[in-house]
């Protein structure tokens, strides 16, 4: 087999949701982009309020995650303009301003929720899903399928030839990376950035440990599916080609 389409099937039910993240802190913005993309959403990042407003007006949005402290115009002004543009657009304010009066002001301007930094991505995702439910917005179900493996991004379920496999969140994220990009070789550093985050400073051997555990759980004992490209990294080879060990 010579093409990705022959070995990987991506099943979508429903429309892909568009999230606009307005955040000038690069680390936070990239973390949100990666995390929400993992959850099957299309993410556009803007670092300034004016460019963000233009993106929403031209491309539309299903949700806006808005930082209040922006380099060009105040986030409260952006919130008011977004609400004037659409009464139904869900808006989550994300900021370091934790005072009660700031929260009240943001909600009075039309924000649907308010999250104070620092925050956990799981908390933000729970609030995103809650807002979508209240708004009656259905998230698409996306399923990746390759070599007898099936990975459901909505339910977080993984099966091998119909048999359920229990994976940790990290193992799930690793498998998703490989299944989204079969035959692409990922370096250890790339996997660390995409799965553990750009701020991870621990032992890089953690990649090998989790890949070993993942191979064990999916029955890849002979390393024929997730293969090691020595001196480079790892790749998913869903066929019988032998270009790597």
PDB file of C-alpha atoms in Angstrom:
ATOM      1  CA  UNK A   1       0.000   0.000   0.000  1.00  0.00           C
ATOM      2  CA  UNK A   2       1.427   3.348  -0.982  1.00  0.00           C
ATOM      3  CA  UNK A   3      -1.010   5.953   0.344  1.00  0.00           C
ATOM      4  CA  UNK A   4      -2.252   6.968   3.755  1.00  0.00           C
ATOM      5  CA  UNK A   5      -5.864   6.717   2.612  1.00  0.00           C
ATOM      6  CA  UNK A   6      -5.443   2.986   1.958  1.00  0.00           C
ATOM      7  CA  UNK A   7      -4.455   2.207   5.527  1.00  0.00           C
ATOM      8  CA  UNK A   8      -6.075   4.874   7.711  1.00  0.00           C
ATOM      9  CA  UNK A   9      -9.757   5.695   7.831  1.00  0.00           C
ATOM     10  CA  UNK A  10     -10.970   8.947   9.415  1.00  0.00           C
ATOM     11  CA  UNK A  11     -14.688   8.896  10.173  1.00  0.00           C
ATOM     12  CA  UNK A  12     -16.429  12.199  10.956  1.00  0.00           C
ATOM     13  CA  UNK A  13     -20.063  12.591  11.876  1.00  0.00           C
ATOM     14  CA  UNK A  14     -21.230  16.196  11.962  1.00  0.00           C
ATOM     15  CA  UNK A  15     -19.508  19.515  11.359  1.00  0.00           C
ATOM     16  CA  UNK A  16     -16.034  20.321  12.662  1.00  0.00           C
ATOM     17  CA  UNK A  17     -16.316  22.972  15.369  1.00  0.00           C
ATOM     18  CA  UNK A  18     -14.250  26.140  15.020  1.00  0.00           C
ATOM     19  CA  UNK A  19     -12.676  27.591  18.177  1.00  0.00           C
ATOM     20  CA  UNK A  20     -10.924  30.971  18.105  1.00  0.00           C
ATOM     21  CA  UNK A  21      -8.316  31.404  20.854  1.00  0.00           C
ATOM     22  CA  UNK A  22      -7.372  35.027  21.562  1.00  0.00           C
ATOM     23  CA  UNK A  23      -4.209  34.803  23.655  1.00  0.00           C
ATOM     24  CA  UNK A  24      -0.843  36.572  23.365  1.00  0.00           C
ATOM     25  CA  UNK A  25       1.109  34.199  25.645  1.00  0.00           C
ATOM     26  CA  UNK A  26       2.588  31.779  23.123  1.00  0.00           C
ATOM     27  CA  UNK A  27       2.947  28.831  25.495  1.00  0.00           C
ATOM     28  CA  UNK A  28      -0.678  29.009  26.626  1.00  0.00           C
ATOM     29  CA  UNK A  29      -1.964  29.622  23.106  1.00  0.00           C
ATOM     30  CA  UNK A  30      -0.057  26.645  21.702  1.00  0.00           C
ATOM     31  CA  UNK A  31      -1.135  24.425  24.575  1.00  0.00           C
ATOM     32  CA  UNK A  32      -4.778  25.273  23.901  1.00  0.00           C
ATOM     33  CA  UNK A  33      -4.340  24.803  20.161  1.00  0.00           C
ATOM     34  CA  UNK A  34      -2.790  21.364  20.580  1.00  0.00           C
ATOM     35  CA  UNK A  35      -5.223  20.249  23.273  1.00  0.00           C
ATOM     36  CA  UNK A  36      -8.388  21.356  21.485  1.00  0.00           C
ATOM     37  CA  UNK A  37      -7.110  19.971  18.184  1.00  0.00           C
ATOM     38  CA  UNK A  38      -6.632  16.613  19.950  1.00  0.00           C
ATOM     39  CA  UNK A  39     -10.311  16.871  20.850  1.00  0.00           C
ATOM     40  CA  UNK A  40     -11.287  17.105  17.183  1.00  0.00           C
ATOM     41  CA  UNK A  41     -11.825  20.859  16.891  1.00  0.00           C
ATOM     42  CA  UNK A  42     -10.435  23.322  14.365  1.00  0.00           C
ATOM     43  CA  UNK A  43      -8.486  25.976  16.250  1.00  0.00           C
ATOM     44  CA  UNK A  44      -7.432  29.444  15.098  1.00  0.00           C
ATOM     45  CA  UNK A  45      -5.104  31.439  17.349  1.00  0.00           C
ATOM     46  CA  UNK A  46      -4.895  35.231  17.377  1.00  0.00           C
ATOM     47  CA  UNK A  47      -2.515  37.212  19.577  1.00  0.00           C
ATOM     48  CA  UNK A  48      -4.296  40.559  19.205  1.00  0.00           C
ATOM     49  CA  UNK A  49      -7.879  41.680  19.642  1.00  0.00           C
ATOM     50  CA  UNK A  50      -8.312  43.439  16.299  1.00  0.00           C
ATOM     51  CA  UNK A  51      -7.051  40.505  14.236  1.00  0.00           C
ATOM     52  CA  UNK A  52      -9.249  38.164  16.280  1.00  0.00           C
ATOM     53  CA  UNK A  53     -12.357  40.224  15.592  1.00  0.00           C
ATOM     54  CA  UNK A  54     -11.552  40.119  11.880  1.00  0.00           C
ATOM     55  CA  UNK A  55     -11.108  36.326  12.002  1.00  0.00           C
ATOM     56  CA  UNK A  56     -14.471  35.836  13.711  1.00  0.00           C
ATOM     57  CA  UNK A  57     -16.254  38.167  11.284  1.00  0.00           C
ATOM     58  CA  UNK A  58     -14.713  36.537   8.200  1.00  0.00           C
ATOM     59  CA  UNK A  59     -14.567  32.870   9.236  1.00  0.00           C
ATOM     60  CA  UNK A  60     -17.186  32.605  11.959  1.00  0.00           C
ATOM     61  CA  UNK A  61     -16.687  30.716  15.208  1.00  0.00           C
ATOM     62  CA  UNK A  62     -18.469  28.202  17.404  1.00  0.00           C
ATOM     63  CA  UNK A  63     -16.586  29.337  20.521  1.00  0.00           C
ATOM     64  CA  UNK A  64     -14.157  32.077  21.515  1.00  0.00           C
ATOM     65  CA  UNK A  65     -11.641  31.687  24.341  1.00  0.00           C
ATOM     66  CA  UNK A  66     -10.586  35.224  25.207  1.00  0.00           C
ATOM     67  CA  UNK A  67      -7.702  36.533  27.315  1.00  0.00           C
ATOM     68  CA  UNK A  68      -8.414  39.952  28.813  1.00  0.00           C
ATOM     69  CA  UNK A  69      -4.856  41.286  28.770  1.00  0.00           C
ATOM     70  CA  UNK A  70      -4.087  41.802  25.087  1.00  0.00           C
ATOM     71  CA  UNK A  71      -1.342  43.983  23.568  1.00  0.00           C
ATOM     72  CA  UNK A  72      -3.591  46.192  21.413  1.00  0.00           C
ATOM     73  CA  UNK A  73      -7.068  46.573  22.931  1.00  0.00           C
ATOM     74  CA  UNK A  74      -8.555  45.487  26.235  1.00  0.00           C
ATOM     75  CA  UNK A  75     -10.182  42.080  26.262  1.00  0.00           C
ATOM     76  CA  UNK A  76     -13.357  43.548  27.761  1.00  0.00           C
ATOM     77  CA  UNK A  77     -13.722  45.690  24.647  1.00  0.00           C
ATOM     78  CA  UNK A  78     -13.230  42.597  22.464  1.00  0.00           C
ATOM     79  CA  UNK A  79     -15.861  40.745  24.489  1.00  0.00           C
ATOM     80  CA  UNK A  80     -18.378  43.576  24.048  1.00  0.00           C
ATOM     81  CA  UNK A  81     -17.738  43.724  20.282  1.00  0.00           C
ATOM     82  CA  UNK A  82     -18.073  39.949  19.931  1.00  0.00           C
ATOM     83  CA  UNK A  83     -21.369  40.004  21.785  1.00  0.00           C
ATOM     84  CA  UNK A  84     -22.605  42.857  19.578  1.00  0.00           C
ATOM     85  CA  UNK A  85     -21.626  40.782  16.536  1.00  0.00           C
ATOM     86  CA  UNK A  86     -23.536  37.729  17.758  1.00  0.00           C
ATOM     87  CA  UNK A  87     -25.834  37.238  20.733  1.00  0.00           C
ATOM     88  CA  UNK A  88     -25.368  33.464  20.618  1.00  0.00           C
ATOM     89  CA  UNK A  89     -21.583  33.106  20.188  1.00  0.00           C
ATOM     90  CA  UNK A  90     -20.197  31.258  23.269  1.00  0.00           C
ATOM     91  CA  UNK A  91     -17.360  33.188  24.957  1.00  0.00           C
ATOM     92  CA  UNK A  92     -15.037  31.936  27.710  1.00  0.00           C
ATOM     93  CA  UNK A  93     -12.862  34.584  29.352  1.00  0.00           C
ATOM     94  CA  UNK A  94      -9.417  33.317  30.298  1.00  0.00           C
ATOM     95  CA  UNK A  95      -7.295  35.668  32.377  1.00  0.00           C
ATOM     96  CA  UNK A  96      -5.014  36.250  35.339  1.00  0.00           C
ATOM     97  CA  UNK A  97      -7.452  38.827  36.700  1.00  0.00           C
ATOM     98  CA  UNK A  98      -9.166  36.874  39.463  1.00  0.00           C
ATOM     99  CA  UNK A  99     -10.988  39.625  41.335  1.00  0.00           C
ATOM    100  CA  UNK A 100     -14.744  39.159  41.771  1.00  0.00           C
ATOM    101  CA  UNK A 101     -15.551  42.521  40.176  1.00  0.00           C
ATOM    102  CA  UNK A 102     -13.580  41.564  37.063  1.00  0.00           C
ATOM    103  CA  UNK A 103     -15.496  38.302  36.765  1.00  0.00           C
ATOM    104  CA  UNK A 104     -18.820  40.084  37.214  1.00  0.00           C
ATOM    105  CA  UNK A 105     -17.885  42.703  34.618  1.00  0.00           C
ATOM    106  CA  UNK A 106     -16.917  40.042  32.084  1.00  0.00           C
ATOM    107  CA  UNK A 107     -20.148  38.143  32.601  1.00  0.00           C
ATOM    108  CA  UNK A 108     -22.173  41.356  32.383  1.00  0.00           C
ATOM    109  CA  UNK A 109     -20.526  42.108  29.031  1.00  0.00           C
ATOM    110  CA  UNK A 110     -21.815  38.791  27.715  1.00  0.00           C
ATOM    111  CA  UNK A 111     -19.197  36.144  28.503  1.00  0.00           C
ATOM    112  CA  UNK A 112     -20.611  32.670  29.169  1.00  0.00           C
ATOM    113  CA  UNK A 113     -17.889  31.542  31.561  1.00  0.00           C
ATOM    114  CA  UNK A 114     -14.745  32.784  33.291  1.00  0.00           C
ATOM    115  CA  UNK A 115     -11.561  30.798  34.035  1.00  0.00           C
ATOM    116  CA  UNK A 116      -8.686  32.221  36.065  1.00  0.00           C
ATOM    117  CA  UNK A 117      -5.042  31.409  35.269  1.00  0.00           C
ATOM    118  CA  UNK A 118      -3.347  29.133  36.116  1.00  0.00           C
ATOM    119  CA  UNK A 119      -5.828  26.484  35.069  1.00  0.00           C
ATOM    120  CA  UNK A 120      -5.877  22.835  34.047  1.00  0.00           C
ATOM    121  CA  UNK A 121      -6.733  21.897  30.493  1.00  0.00           C
ATOM    122  CA  UNK A 122      -9.169  19.255  31.765  1.00  0.00           C
ATOM    123  CA  UNK A 123     -11.138  21.945  33.599  1.00  0.00           C
ATOM    124  CA  UNK A 124     -11.234  24.157  30.523  1.00  0.00           C
ATOM    125  CA  UNK A 125     -12.323  21.245  28.327  1.00  0.00           C
ATOM    126  CA  UNK A 126     -15.112  20.363  30.753  1.00  0.00           C
ATOM    127  CA  UNK A 127     -16.378  23.933  30.585  1.00  0.00           C
ATOM    128  CA  UNK A 128     -16.116  23.991  26.798  1.00  0.00           C
ATOM    129  CA  UNK A 129     -18.193  20.829  26.549  1.00  0.00           C
ATOM    130  CA  UNK A 130     -20.723  22.193  29.049  1.00  0.00           C
ATOM    131  CA  UNK A 131     -21.149  25.364  27.002  1.00  0.00           C
ATOM    132  CA  UNK A 132     -21.623  23.367  23.811  1.00  0.00           C
ATOM    133  CA  UNK A 133     -24.279  21.240  25.525  1.00  0.00           C
ATOM    134  CA  UNK A 134     -26.151  24.295  26.817  1.00  0.00           C
ATOM    135  CA  UNK A 135     -25.983  25.901  23.376  1.00  0.00           C
ATOM    136  CA  UNK A 136     -27.268  22.721  21.729  1.00  0.00           C
ATOM    137  CA  UNK A 137     -24.080  22.430  19.665  1.00  0.00           C
ATOM    138  CA  UNK A 138     -23.170  18.860  18.759  1.00  0.00           C
ATOM    139  CA  UNK A 139     -19.503  17.966  18.586  1.00  0.00           C
ATOM    140  CA  UNK A 140     -18.516  15.681  15.690  1.00  0.00           C
ATOM    141  CA  UNK A 141     -17.534  12.125  16.451  1.00  0.00           C
ATOM    142  CA  UNK A 142     -14.160  11.382  14.924  1.00  0.00           C
ATOM    143  CA  UNK A 143     -12.822   7.845  14.710  1.00  0.00           C
ATOM    144  CA  UNK A 144      -9.353   6.844  13.516  1.00  0.00           C
ATOM    145  CA  UNK A 145      -8.983   3.303  12.208  1.00  0.00           C
ATOM    146  CA  UNK A 146      -5.803   1.497  11.185  1.00  0.00           C
ATOM    147  CA  UNK A 147      -4.516  -2.092  11.270  1.00  0.00           C
ATOM    148  CA  UNK A 148      -7.426  -3.382  13.360  1.00  0.00           C
ATOM    149  CA  UNK A 149      -7.118  -0.492  15.812  1.00  0.00           C
ATOM    150  CA  UNK A 150     -10.001   1.929  16.298  1.00  0.00           C
ATOM    151  CA  UNK A 151      -9.602   5.174  18.270  1.00  0.00           C
ATOM    152  CA  UNK A 152     -12.673   7.287  19.073  1.00  0.00           C
ATOM    153  CA  UNK A 153     -11.715  10.893  19.843  1.00  0.00           C
ATOM    154  CA  UNK A 154     -15.105  11.679  21.354  1.00  0.00           C
ATOM    155  CA  UNK A 155     -15.535   8.768  23.762  1.00  0.00           C
ATOM    156  CA  UNK A 156     -11.767   8.215  24.237  1.00  0.00           C
ATOM    157  CA  UNK A 157     -12.325   4.508  23.565  1.00  0.00           C
ATOM    158  CA  UNK A 158      -9.754   2.291  21.835  1.00  0.00           C
ATOM    159  CA  UNK A 159     -10.435  -1.178  20.456  1.00  0.00           C
ATOM    160  CA  UNK A 160      -8.283  -3.789  18.738  1.00  0.00           C
ATOM    161  CA  UNK A 161     -10.292  -6.046  16.420  1.00  0.00           C
ATOM    162  CA  UNK A 162     -13.355  -5.124  18.462  1.00  0.00           C
ATOM    163  CA  UNK A 163     -11.759  -5.802  21.861  1.00  0.00           C
ATOM    164  CA  UNK A 164     -11.585  -2.845  24.242  1.00  0.00           C
ATOM    165  CA  UNK A 165      -8.122  -1.652  25.293  1.00  0.00           C
ATOM    166  CA  UNK A 166      -7.545   0.483  28.384  1.00  0.00           C
ATOM    167  CA  UNK A 167      -4.991   3.230  27.752  1.00  0.00           C
ATOM    168  CA  UNK A 168      -3.730   6.001  29.972  1.00  0.00           C
ATOM    169  CA  UNK A 169      -4.295   9.590  28.710  1.00  0.00           C
ATOM    170  CA  UNK A 170      -0.641   9.763  27.648  1.00  0.00           C
ATOM    171  CA  UNK A 171      -0.772   6.434  25.800  1.00  0.00           C
ATOM    172  CA  UNK A 172      -3.974   7.580  24.080  1.00  0.00           C
ATOM    173  CA  UNK A 173      -2.304  10.838  22.983  1.00  0.00           C
ATOM    174  CA  UNK A 174       0.716   8.972  21.631  1.00  0.00           C
ATOM    175  CA  UNK A 175      -1.422   6.499  19.699  1.00  0.00           C
ATOM    176  CA  UNK A 176      -3.505   9.345  18.288  1.00  0.00           C
ATOM    177  CA  UNK A 177      -0.378  11.086  16.991  1.00  0.00           C
ATOM    178  CA  UNK A 178       0.796   7.914  15.262  1.00  0.00           C
ATOM    179  CA  UNK A 179      -2.640   7.082  13.816  1.00  0.00           C
ATOM    180  CA  UNK A 180      -3.189  10.603  12.491  1.00  0.00           C
ATOM    181  CA  UNK A 181       0.173  10.527  10.690  1.00  0.00           C
ATOM    182  CA  UNK A 182       1.038   6.955   9.618  1.00  0.00           C
ATOM    183  CA  UNK A 183       4.574   6.453   8.276  1.00  0.00           C
ATOM    184  CA  UNK A 184       5.629   9.869   9.533  1.00  0.00           C
ATOM    185  CA  UNK A 185       8.761   9.601  11.677  1.00  0.00           C
ATOM    186  CA  UNK A 186       8.414  11.459  14.984  1.00  0.00           C
ATOM    187  CA  UNK A 187      11.538  12.451  16.874  1.00  0.00           C
ATOM    188  CA  UNK A 188      11.569  12.070  20.638  1.00  0.00           C
ATOM    189  CA  UNK A 189      11.521  15.866  21.019  1.00  0.00           C
ATOM    190  CA  UNK A 190       8.495  16.220  18.745  1.00  0.00           C
ATOM    191  CA  UNK A 191       6.569  13.658  20.775  1.00  0.00           C
ATOM    192  CA  UNK A 192       7.574  15.373  24.011  1.00  0.00           C
ATOM    193  CA  UNK A 193       6.274  18.702  22.690  1.00  0.00           C
ATOM    194  CA  UNK A 194       3.036  17.345  21.280  1.00  0.00           C
ATOM    195  CA  UNK A 195       2.101  14.943  24.056  1.00  0.00           C
ATOM    196  CA  UNK A 196       3.772  16.250  27.219  1.00  0.00           C
ATOM    197  CA  UNK A 197       3.700  19.921  26.252  1.00  0.00           C
ATOM    198  CA  UNK A 198       6.224  22.585  25.368  1.00  0.00           C
ATOM    199  CA  UNK A 199       7.073  23.276  29.016  1.00  0.00           C
ATOM    200  CA  UNK A 200       8.000  19.679  29.901  1.00  0.00           C
ATOM    201  CA  UNK A 201      11.479  19.536  31.445  1.00  0.00           C
ATOM    202  CA  UNK A 202      11.617  15.960  32.788  1.00  0.00           C
ATOM    203  CA  UNK A 203      13.481  12.881  31.612  1.00  0.00           C
ATOM    204  CA  UNK A 204      13.199  12.377  27.831  1.00  0.00           C
ATOM    205  CA  UNK A 205      13.347   8.611  28.399  1.00  0.00           C
ATOM    206  CA  UNK A 206       9.699   8.883  29.398  1.00  0.00           C
ATOM    207  CA  UNK A 207       8.879   8.615  25.677  1.00  0.00           C
ATOM    208  CA  UNK A 208      10.500   5.175  25.420  1.00  0.00           C
ATOM    209  CA  UNK A 209       8.728   3.992  28.576  1.00  0.00           C
ATOM    210  CA  UNK A 210       5.266   4.982  27.360  1.00  0.00           C
ATOM    211  CA  UNK A 211       5.817   3.639  23.843  1.00  0.00           C
ATOM    212  CA  UNK A 212       6.919   0.322  25.361  1.00  0.00           C
ATOM    213  CA  UNK A 213       3.746   0.220  27.459  1.00  0.00           C
ATOM    214  CA  UNK A 214       1.631   1.157  24.428  1.00  0.00           C
ATOM    215  CA  UNK A 215       3.178  -1.587  22.306  1.00  0.00           C
ATOM    216  CA  UNK A 216       2.414  -4.108  25.053  1.00  0.00           C
ATOM    217  CA  UNK A 217      -1.235  -3.074  25.288  1.00  0.00           C
ATOM    218  CA  UNK A 218      -1.891  -3.186  21.526  1.00  0.00           C
ATOM    219  CA  UNK A 219      -0.093  -6.517  21.132  1.00  0.00           C
ATOM    220  CA  UNK A 220       2.779  -5.058  19.127  1.00  0.00           C
ATOM    221  CA  UNK A 221       5.330  -7.284  20.835  1.00  0.00           C
ATOM    222  CA  UNK A 222       7.530  -7.624  17.743  1.00  0.00           C
ATOM    223  CA  UNK A 223       7.430  -3.859  17.057  1.00  0.00           C
ATOM    224  CA  UNK A 224       5.960  -4.341  13.596  1.00  0.00           C
ATOM    225  CA  UNK A 225       3.355  -1.599  13.938  1.00  0.00           C
ATOM    226  CA  UNK A 226       5.083   1.112  15.989  1.00  0.00           C
ATOM    227  CA  UNK A 227       8.637   0.819  14.758  1.00  0.00           C
ATOM    228  CA  UNK A 228      11.863   2.370  15.895  1.00  0.00           C
ATOM    229  CA  UNK A 229      13.859   4.369  13.377  1.00  0.00           C
ATOM    230  CA  UNK A 230      17.227   4.118  15.091  1.00  0.00           C
ATOM    231  CA  UNK A 231      18.897   7.434  15.752  1.00  0.00           C
ATOM    232  CA  UNK A 232      15.769   9.330  14.666  1.00  0.00           C
ATOM    233  CA  UNK A 233      12.538   8.361  16.430  1.00  0.00           C
ATOM    234  CA  UNK A 234       9.373   6.323  15.935  1.00  0.00           C
ATOM    235  CA  UNK A 235       6.853   5.703  13.175  1.00  0.00           C
ATOM    236  CA  UNK A 236       3.600   3.841  12.647  1.00  0.00           C
ATOM    237  CA  UNK A 237       3.928   1.335   9.786  1.00  0.00           C
ATOM    238  CA  UNK A 238       0.491  -0.245   9.179  1.00  0.00           C
ATOM    239  CA  UNK A 239       1.714  -2.384   6.280  1.00  0.00           C
ATOM    240  CA  UNK A 240       4.530  -4.838   5.547  1.00  0.00           C
ATOM    241  CA  UNK A 241       7.104  -2.393   4.225  1.00  0.00           C
ATOM    242  CA  UNK A 242      10.540  -2.863   5.763  1.00  0.00           C
ATOM    243  CA  UNK A 243      12.256   0.490   5.475  1.00  0.00           C
ATOM    244  CA  UNK A 244      12.721   0.627   9.275  1.00  0.00           C
ATOM    245  CA  UNK A 245      13.670  -1.915  11.900  1.00  0.00           C
TER     246      UNK A 245
END
